[in-house]
Coordinates of C-alpha atoms and ligand atoms in Angstrom, one line a residue:
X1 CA 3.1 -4.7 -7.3
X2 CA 4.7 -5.2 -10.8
X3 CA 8.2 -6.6 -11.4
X4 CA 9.7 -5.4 -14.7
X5 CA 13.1 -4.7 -14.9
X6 CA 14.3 -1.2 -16.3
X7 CA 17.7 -0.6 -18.1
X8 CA 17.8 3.4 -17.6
X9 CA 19.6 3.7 -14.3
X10 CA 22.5 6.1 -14.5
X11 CA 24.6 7.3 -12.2
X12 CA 25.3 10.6 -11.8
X13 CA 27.8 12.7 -10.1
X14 CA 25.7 15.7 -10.2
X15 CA 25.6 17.3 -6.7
X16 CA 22.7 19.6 -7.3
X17 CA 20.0 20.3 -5.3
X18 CA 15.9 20.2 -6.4
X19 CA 13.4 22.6 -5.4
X20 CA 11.6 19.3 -4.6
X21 CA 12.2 16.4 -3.2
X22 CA 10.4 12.9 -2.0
X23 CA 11.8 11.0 0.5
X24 CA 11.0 6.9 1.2
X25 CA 12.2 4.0 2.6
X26 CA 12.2 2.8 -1.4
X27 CA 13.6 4.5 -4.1
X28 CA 11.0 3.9 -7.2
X29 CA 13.7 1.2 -8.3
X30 CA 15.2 -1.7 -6.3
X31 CA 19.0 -3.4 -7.2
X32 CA 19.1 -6.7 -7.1
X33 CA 22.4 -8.6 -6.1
X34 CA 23.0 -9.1 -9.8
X35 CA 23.4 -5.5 -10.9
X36 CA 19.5 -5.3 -12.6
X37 CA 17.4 -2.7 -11.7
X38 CA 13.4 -3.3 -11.4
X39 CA 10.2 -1.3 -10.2
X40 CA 10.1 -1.9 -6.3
X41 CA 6.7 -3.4 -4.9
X42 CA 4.2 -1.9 -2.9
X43 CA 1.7 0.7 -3.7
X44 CA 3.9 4.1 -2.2
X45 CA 6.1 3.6 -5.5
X46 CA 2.9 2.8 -7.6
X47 CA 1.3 5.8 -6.5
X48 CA 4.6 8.0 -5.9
X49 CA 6.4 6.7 -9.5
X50 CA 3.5 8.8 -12.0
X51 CA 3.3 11.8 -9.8
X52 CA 7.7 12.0 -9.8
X53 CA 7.0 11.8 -13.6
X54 CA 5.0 14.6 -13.8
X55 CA 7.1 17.2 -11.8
X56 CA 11.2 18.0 -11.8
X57 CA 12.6 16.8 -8.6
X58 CA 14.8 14.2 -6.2
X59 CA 13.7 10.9 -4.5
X60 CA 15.7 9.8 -1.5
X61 CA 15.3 6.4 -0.7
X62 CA 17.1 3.3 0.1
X63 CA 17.9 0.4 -3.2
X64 CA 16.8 -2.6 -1.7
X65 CA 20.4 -3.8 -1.0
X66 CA 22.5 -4.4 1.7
X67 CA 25.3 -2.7 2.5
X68 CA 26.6 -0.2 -0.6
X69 CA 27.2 3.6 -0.1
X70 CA 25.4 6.8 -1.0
X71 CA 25.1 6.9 -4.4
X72 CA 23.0 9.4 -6.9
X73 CA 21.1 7.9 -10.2
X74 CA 18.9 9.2 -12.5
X75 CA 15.7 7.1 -13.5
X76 CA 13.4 9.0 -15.9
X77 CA 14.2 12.6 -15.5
X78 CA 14.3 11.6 -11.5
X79 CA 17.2 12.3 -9.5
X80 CA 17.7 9.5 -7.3
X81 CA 19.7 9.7 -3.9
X82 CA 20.2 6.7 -2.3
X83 CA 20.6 6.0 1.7
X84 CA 22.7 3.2 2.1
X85 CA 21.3 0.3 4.9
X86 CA 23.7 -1.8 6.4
X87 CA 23.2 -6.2 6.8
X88 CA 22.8 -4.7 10.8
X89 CA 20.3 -1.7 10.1
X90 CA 18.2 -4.2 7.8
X91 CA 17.3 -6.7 10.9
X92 CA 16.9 -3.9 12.8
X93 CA 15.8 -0.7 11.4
X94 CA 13.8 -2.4 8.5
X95 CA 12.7 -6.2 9.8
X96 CA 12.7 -4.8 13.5
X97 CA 11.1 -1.7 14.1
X98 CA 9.3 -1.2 11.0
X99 CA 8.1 -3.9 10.0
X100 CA 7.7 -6.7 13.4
X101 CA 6.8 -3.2 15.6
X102 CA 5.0 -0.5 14.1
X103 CA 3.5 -2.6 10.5
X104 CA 1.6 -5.0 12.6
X105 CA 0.6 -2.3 15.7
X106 CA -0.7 0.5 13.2
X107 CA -2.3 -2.7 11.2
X108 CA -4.5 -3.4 14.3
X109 CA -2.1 -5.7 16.2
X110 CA -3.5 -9.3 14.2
X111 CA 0.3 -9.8 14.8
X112 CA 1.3 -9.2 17.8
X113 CA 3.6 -6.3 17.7
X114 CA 7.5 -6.5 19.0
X115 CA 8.9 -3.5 21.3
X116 CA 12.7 -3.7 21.4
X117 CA 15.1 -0.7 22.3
X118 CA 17.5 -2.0 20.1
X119 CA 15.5 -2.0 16.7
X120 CA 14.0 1.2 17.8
X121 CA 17.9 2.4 18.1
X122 CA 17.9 1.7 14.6
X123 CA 15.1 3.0 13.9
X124 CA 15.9 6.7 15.1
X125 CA 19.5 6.5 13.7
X126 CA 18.3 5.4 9.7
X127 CA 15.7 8.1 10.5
X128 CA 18.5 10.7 10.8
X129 CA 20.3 9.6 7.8
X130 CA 17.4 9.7 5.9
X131 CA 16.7 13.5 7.3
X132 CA 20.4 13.9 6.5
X133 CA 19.8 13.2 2.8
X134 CA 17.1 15.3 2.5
X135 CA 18.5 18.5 3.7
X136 CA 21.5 18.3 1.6
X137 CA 19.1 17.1 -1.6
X138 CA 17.0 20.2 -0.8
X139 CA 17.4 23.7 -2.2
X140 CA 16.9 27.1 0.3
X141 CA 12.7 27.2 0.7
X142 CA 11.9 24.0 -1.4
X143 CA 9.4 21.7 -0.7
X144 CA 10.3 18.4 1.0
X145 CA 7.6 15.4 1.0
X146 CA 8.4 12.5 3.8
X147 CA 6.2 9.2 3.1
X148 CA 5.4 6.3 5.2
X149 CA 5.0 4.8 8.6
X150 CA 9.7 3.5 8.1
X151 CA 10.5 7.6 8.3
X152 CA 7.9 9.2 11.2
X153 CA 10.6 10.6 12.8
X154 CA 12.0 12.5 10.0
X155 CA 9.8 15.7 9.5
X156 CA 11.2 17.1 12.9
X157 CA 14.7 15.8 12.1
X158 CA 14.5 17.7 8.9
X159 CA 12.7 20.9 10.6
X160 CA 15.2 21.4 13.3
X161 CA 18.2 21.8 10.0
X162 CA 15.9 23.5 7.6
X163 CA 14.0 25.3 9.1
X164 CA 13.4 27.7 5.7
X165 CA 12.0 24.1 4.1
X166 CA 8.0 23.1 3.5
X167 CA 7.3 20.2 4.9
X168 CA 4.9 17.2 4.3
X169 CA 4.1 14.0 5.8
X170 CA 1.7 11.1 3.8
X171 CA 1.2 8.1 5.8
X172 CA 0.0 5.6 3.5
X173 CA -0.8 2.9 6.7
X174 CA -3.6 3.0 8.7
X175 CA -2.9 5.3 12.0
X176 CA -4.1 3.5 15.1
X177 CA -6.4 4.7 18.3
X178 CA -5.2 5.4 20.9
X179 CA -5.4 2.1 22.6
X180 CA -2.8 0.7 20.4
X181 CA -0.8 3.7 20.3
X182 CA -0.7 4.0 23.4
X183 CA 1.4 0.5 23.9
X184 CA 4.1 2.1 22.0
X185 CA 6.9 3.1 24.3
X186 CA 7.6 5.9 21.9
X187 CA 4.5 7.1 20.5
X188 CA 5.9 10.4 22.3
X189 CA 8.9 10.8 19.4
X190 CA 6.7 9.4 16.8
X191 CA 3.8 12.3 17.1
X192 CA 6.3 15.0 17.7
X193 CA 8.5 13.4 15.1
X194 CA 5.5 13.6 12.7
X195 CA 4.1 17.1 13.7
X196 CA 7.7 18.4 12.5
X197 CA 5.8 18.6 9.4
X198 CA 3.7 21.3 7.7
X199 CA 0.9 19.0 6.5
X200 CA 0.6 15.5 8.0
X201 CA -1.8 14.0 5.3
X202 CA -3.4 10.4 6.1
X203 CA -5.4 8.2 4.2
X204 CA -8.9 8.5 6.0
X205 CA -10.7 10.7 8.5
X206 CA -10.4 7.8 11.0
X207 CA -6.8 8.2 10.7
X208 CA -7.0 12.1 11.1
X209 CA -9.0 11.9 14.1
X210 CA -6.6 8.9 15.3
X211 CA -3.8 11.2 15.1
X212 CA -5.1 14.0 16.5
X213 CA -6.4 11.9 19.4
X214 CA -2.8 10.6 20.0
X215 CA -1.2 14.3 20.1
X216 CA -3.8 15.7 22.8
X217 CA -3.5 12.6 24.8
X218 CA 0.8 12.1 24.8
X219 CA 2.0 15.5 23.5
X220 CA 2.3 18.6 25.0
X221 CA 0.5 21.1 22.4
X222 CA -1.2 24.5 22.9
X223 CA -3.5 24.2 20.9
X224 CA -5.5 21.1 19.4
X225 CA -8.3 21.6 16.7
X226 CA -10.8 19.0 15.4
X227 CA -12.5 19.7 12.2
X228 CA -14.4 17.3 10.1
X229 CA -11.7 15.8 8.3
X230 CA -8.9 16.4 10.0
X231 CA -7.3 19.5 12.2
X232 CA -4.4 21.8 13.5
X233 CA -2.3 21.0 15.5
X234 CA -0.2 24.7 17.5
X235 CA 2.8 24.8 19.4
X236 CA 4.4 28.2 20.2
X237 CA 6.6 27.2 17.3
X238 CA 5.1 25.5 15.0
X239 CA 1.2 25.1 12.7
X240 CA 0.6 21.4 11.8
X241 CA -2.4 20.0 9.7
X242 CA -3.7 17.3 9.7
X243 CA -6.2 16.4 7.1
X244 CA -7.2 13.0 5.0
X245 CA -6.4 12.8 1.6
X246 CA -7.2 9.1 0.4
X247 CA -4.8 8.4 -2.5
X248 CA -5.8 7.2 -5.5
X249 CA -4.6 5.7 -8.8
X250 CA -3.4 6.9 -12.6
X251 CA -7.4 6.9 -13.7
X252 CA -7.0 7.6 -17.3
X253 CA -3.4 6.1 -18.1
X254 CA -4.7 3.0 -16.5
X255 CA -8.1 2.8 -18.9
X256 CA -6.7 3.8 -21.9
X257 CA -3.9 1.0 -21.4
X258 CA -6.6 -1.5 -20.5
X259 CA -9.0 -0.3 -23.6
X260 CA -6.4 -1.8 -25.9
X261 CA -7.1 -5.1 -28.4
X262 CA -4.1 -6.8 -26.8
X263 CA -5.9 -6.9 -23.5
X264 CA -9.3 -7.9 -25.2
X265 CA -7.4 -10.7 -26.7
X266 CA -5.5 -11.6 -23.4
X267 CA -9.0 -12.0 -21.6
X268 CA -10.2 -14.1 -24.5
X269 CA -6.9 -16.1 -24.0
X270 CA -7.1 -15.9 -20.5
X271 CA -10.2 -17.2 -19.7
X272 CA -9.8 -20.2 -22.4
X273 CA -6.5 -21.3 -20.5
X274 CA -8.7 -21.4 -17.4
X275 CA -11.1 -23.7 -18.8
X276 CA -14.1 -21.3 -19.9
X277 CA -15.3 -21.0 -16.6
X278 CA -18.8 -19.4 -15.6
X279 CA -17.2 -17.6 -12.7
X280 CA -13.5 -16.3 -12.5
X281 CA -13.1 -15.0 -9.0
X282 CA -9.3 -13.2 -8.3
X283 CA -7.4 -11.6 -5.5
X284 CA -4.2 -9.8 -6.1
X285 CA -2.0 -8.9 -3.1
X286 CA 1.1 -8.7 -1.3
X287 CA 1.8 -12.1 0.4
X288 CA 1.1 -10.0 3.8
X289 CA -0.8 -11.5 7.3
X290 CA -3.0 -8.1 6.7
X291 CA -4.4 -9.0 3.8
X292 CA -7.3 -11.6 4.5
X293 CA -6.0 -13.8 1.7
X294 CA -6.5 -17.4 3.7
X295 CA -9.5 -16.3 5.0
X296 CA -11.0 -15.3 1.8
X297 CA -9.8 -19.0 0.8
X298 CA -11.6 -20.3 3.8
X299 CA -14.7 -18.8 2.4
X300 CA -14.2 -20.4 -1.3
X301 CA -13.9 -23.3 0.4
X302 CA -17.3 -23.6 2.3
X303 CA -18.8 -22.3 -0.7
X304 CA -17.6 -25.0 -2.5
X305 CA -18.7 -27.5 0.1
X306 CA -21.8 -26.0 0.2
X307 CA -22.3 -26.0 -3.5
X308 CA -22.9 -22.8 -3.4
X309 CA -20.2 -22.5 -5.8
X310 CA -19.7 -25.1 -8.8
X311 CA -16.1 -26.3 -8.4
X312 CA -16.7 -27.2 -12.3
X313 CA -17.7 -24.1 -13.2
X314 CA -15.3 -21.9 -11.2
X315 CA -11.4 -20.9 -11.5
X316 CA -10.0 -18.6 -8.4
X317 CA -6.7 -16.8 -9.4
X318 CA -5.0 -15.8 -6.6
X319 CA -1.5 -13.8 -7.4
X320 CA 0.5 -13.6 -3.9
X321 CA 3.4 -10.9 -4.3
X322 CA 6.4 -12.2 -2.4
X323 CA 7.1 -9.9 0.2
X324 CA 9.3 -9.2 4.0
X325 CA 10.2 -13.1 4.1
X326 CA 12.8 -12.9 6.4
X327 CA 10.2 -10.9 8.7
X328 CA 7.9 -12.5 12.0
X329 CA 5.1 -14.0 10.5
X330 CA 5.1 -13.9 6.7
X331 CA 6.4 -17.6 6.6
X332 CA 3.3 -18.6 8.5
X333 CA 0.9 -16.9 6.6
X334 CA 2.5 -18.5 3.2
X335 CA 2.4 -22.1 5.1
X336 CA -1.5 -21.2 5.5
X337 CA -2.5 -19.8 2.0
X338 CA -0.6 -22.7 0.6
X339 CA -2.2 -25.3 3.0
X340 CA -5.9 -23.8 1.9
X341 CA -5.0 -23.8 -1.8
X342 CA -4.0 -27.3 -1.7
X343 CA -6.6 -28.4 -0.1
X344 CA -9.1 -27.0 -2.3
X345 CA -7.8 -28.6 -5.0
X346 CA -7.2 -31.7 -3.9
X347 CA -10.9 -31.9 -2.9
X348 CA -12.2 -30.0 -6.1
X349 CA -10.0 -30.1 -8.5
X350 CA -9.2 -32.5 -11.7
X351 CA -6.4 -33.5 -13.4
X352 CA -4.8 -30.6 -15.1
X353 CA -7.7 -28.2 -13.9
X354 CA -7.0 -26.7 -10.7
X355 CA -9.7 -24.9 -9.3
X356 CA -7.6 -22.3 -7.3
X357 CA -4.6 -20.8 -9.9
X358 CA -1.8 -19.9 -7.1
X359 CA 0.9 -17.5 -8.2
X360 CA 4.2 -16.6 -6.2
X361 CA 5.2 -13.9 -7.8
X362 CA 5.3 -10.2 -8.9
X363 CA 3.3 -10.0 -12.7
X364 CA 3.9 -6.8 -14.6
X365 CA 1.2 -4.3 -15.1
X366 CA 0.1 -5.4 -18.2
X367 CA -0.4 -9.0 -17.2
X368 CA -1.9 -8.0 -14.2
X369 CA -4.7 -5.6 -16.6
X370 CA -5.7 -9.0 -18.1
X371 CA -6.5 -10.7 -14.9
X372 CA -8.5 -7.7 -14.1
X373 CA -10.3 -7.7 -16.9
X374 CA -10.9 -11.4 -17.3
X375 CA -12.0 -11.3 -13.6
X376 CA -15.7 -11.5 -12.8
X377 CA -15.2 -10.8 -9.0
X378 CA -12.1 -9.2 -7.5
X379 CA -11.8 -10.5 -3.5
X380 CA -10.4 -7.8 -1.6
X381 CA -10.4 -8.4 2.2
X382 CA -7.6 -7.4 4.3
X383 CA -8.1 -7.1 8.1
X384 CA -7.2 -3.4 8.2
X385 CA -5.5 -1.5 4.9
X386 CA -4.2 2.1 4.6
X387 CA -6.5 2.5 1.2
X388 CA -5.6 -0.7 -1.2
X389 CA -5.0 0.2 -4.4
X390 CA -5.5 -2.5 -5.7
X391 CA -9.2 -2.3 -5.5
X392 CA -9.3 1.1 -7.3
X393 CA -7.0 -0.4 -10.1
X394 CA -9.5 -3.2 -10.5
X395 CA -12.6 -0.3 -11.1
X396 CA -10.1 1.7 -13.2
X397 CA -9.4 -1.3 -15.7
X398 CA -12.7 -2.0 -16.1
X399 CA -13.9 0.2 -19.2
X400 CA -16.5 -2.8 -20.0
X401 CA -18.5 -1.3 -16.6
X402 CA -18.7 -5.2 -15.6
X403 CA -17.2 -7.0 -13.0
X404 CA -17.5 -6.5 -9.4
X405 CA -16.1 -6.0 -6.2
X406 CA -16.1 -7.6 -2.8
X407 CA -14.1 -5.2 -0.4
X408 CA -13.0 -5.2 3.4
X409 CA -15.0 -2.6 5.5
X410 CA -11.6 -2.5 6.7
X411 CA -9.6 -0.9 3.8
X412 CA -9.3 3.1 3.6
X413 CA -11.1 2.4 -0.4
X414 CA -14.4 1.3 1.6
X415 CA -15.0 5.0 2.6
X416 CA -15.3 6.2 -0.9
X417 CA -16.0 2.5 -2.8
X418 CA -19.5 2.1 -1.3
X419 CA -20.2 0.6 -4.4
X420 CA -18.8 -2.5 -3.6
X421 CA -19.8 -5.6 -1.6
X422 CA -18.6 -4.5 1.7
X423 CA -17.9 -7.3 4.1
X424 CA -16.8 -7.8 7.4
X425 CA -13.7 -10.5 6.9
X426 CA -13.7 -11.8 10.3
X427 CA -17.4 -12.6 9.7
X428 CA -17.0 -15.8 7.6
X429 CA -20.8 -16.6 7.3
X430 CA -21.3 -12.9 5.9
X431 CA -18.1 -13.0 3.8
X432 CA -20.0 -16.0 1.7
X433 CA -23.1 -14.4 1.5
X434 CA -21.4 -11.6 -0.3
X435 CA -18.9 -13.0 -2.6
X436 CA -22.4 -15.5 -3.7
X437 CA -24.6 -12.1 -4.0
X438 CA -21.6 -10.6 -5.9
X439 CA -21.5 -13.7 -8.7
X440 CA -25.0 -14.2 -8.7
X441 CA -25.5 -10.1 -9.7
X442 CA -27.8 -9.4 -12.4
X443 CA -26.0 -7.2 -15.3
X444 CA -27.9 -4.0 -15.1
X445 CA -26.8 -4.0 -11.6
X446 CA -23.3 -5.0 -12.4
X447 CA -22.9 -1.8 -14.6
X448 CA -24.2 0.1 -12.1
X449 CA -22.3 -0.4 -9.2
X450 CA -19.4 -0.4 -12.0
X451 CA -20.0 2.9 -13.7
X452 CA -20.3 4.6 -10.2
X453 CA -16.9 3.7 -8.3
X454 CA -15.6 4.7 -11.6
X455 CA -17.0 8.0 -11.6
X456 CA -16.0 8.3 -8.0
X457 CA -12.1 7.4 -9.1
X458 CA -12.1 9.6 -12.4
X459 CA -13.2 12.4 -10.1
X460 CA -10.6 11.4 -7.3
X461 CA -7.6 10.5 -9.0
X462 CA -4.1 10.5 -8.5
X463 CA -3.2 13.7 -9.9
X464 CA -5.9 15.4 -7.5
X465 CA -5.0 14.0 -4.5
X466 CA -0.9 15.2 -5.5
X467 CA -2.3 18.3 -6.2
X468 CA -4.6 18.9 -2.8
X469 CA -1.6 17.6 -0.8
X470 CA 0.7 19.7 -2.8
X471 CA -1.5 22.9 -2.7
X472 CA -2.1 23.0 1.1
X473 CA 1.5 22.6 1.7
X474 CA 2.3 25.7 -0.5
X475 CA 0.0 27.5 1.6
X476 CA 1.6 27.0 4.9
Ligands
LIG501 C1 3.3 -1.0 1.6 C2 3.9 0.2 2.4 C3 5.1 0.7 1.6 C4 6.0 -0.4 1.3 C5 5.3 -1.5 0.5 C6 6.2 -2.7 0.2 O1 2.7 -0.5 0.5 O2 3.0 1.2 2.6 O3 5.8 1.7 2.4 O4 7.2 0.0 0.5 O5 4.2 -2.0 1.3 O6 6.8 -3.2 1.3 P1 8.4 -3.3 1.5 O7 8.6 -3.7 2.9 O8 8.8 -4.3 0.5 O9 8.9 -1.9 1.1

């Protein structure tokens, strides 16, 4: 989510190999086409970046460019091994079959999902170079851990070379039912390319089931067992489980950092630059057609119209991360956001006091700990989200216990943020009805709800849900 750039990228020639290894379509750390280095987006290397930091070990992952070769870096103690993508294998692999086939289909087809041998070509070769990297990154009975909906077919590819390896699989997308999955021509290679793995870990116990669904239904497995959250998948070779482990965020680095005077003063600041509103309403998200952003928009709008919202009295900050924009249907969504923000203000705003503050841009953390805390309500409505981390950020920052939180039914933090306003975002009507009930909340109740999706975080973190992940692979 944050763009800072980072000097300490060194290559290295060592050929070593680590007792354990992550492997991503992202390393931690993207190059951009002037030589500068910066945090990549997304919230795999949000959540991936502090767990690396606390253990010894490689990252394989591609730098964001095209073209280039293999290379090794180091990047805070973290050995970096980079899989080079071709111009070619960037349409295809990248735009093409992850991101215009299996992003929108596993994201409940709102975009209708592309099926194109070609891409998928690509998608199984990069797959195999990936797999490639991994094994020679890996020492004899280390621990490899395969992330995200780009790499599915990559545990098998890895199993069938090393077989002496632990392996684990975190998918940190939604997995979809079976009627979805079942219009992928090859959902077959995708669950057998997943069950290569030791642990399959997902972000829900929708997801488990959904994945355990898809293997009894389109693979050919002894044995399939459902258990509560999850299950075990036997062949005559291999033990899979399957089990939900919603991911979380860095709990205590996060409050401390936000418990600091400088943010204090930057919400004092903040909120003065926005004109001392009443009501500061925010939403912070990749500029992605999952994410609900125009129709949250939509809602500020009738509320508005309505006057159930004072357009005086009220600033929206919306930051929209740039993000896939040479992929089918980003550019529409940005036309619509856009359209929405500028009609809003054109019909509400004054001179020199926009009501809706549009940003285009990546913010670094820090910045992005002010808006938080400055925010009375954060608007977090995607149409279907792996977990949103976002959302859990938001409670994290907030060591005031104020401030509140209007969240999709539809994200993986619902199940465990039932603190929150919950909402429906295809249901407009209720959608206004709760962002209203969230400003109108009296303060007792504020710190209430507050204080207990903290608790729930603090007691959930990120170093937990490493460690559960971590400590049922060791045991397989
Ligand atoms: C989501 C995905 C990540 C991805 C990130 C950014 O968080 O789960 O795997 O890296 O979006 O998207 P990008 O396409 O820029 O890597």
């Amino acid at each position: 989510m944050t763009e800072s750039h980072t000097s300490n990228v060194e290559r290295t020639e060592d050929p070593g190999r680590s007792q354990f290894v992550v492997v991503a379509n992202r390393l931690p750390v993207k190059l951009a086409d002037d030589g500068s280095w910066s945090l990549s987006p997304g919230g795999l290397v949000s959540a991936m970046l502090p767990v690396m930091r606390e253990r010894t070990g490689a990252w394989v992952g591609w730098d964001g460019s095209a073209g280039g070769n293999d290379d090794r870096f180091e990047f805070e103690g973290i050995r970096l091994s980079t899989v080079a993508i071709s111009q070619q294998e960037h349409d295809d692999y990248y735009s093409g079959a992850c991101n215009e086939t299996i992003w929108p289909l596993y994201h409940g087809s709102i975009e209708a999902a592309q099926f194109h041998r070609e891409t998928w070509a690509a998608y199984r070769d990069v797959n195999r170079r990936f797999a490639d990297a991994a094994c020679a990154e890996v020492a004899e009975g280390g621990t490899v851990w395969v992330h995200d909906y780009q790499l599915q077919l990559v545990p098998q590819m890895i199993r069938e070379q090393r077989p002496d390896a632990k392996i684990g699989y975190y998918l940190h997308i939604p997995f979809p039912p079976l009627e979805l999955l079942a219009r992928l021509p090859w959902r077959q290679q995708v669950l057998d390319g997943l069950l290569g793995a030791d642990v399959v870990g997902v972000q829900t116990q929708a997801d488990a089931r959904n994945v355990l669904s898809g293997v009894r239904r389109f693979c050919k497995r002894d044995d399939v067992t459902f258990a509560a959250d999850g299950g075990i998948v036997r062949s005559a070779q291999t033990t899979s489980v399957v089990k939900a482990f919603p991911i979380s965020v860095d709990y205590a680095a996060i409050a401390a950092e936000s418990a600091t005077d400088d943010v204090d003063l930057g919400v004092k600041r903040l909120r003065n630059e926005l004109g001392d509103p009443e009501v500061v309403l925010l939403g912070v998200d990749r500029l992605d057609y999952t994410k609900g952003i125009d129709l949250r928009l939509k809602a500020i709008r009738e509320l508005l119209i309505e006057r159930r919202l004072d357009p005086r009295k009220t600033a929206v900050v919306q930051v929209a991360v740039p993000s896939r924009e040479d992929v089918l249907g980003y550019d529409e969504v940005r036309n619509r956001v856009e359209q929405l923000v500028g009609t809003i203000n054109g019909d509400f705003g004054e001179l020199g006091r926009p009501v809706v503050q549009y940003i285009h841009k990546s913010l670094p953390f820090s910045e992005l700990l002010v808006l938080y805390r400055a925010a009375d309500v954060l608007l977090v409505t995607p149409f279907q989200d792996g977990m949103n981390l976002v959302a859990k950020e938001y409670a994290a920052s907030r060591v005031d216990e104020r401030g509140a939180l209007v969240l999709s039914e539809f994200a993986g933090a619902a199940e465990e943020l039932t603190d929150s306003f919950l909402v429906n975002p295809y249901d407009t009507e209720g959608l206004k009805d709760q962002i209203e009930a969230a400003v109108a909340m009296e303060e007792d109740e504020e710190q209430r709800r507050m204080a207990a999706m903290r608790t729930q975080i603090e007691s959930n973190d990120l170093a937990a849900w490493a460690k559960a992940f971590l400590a049922l692979l060791a045991m397989a």
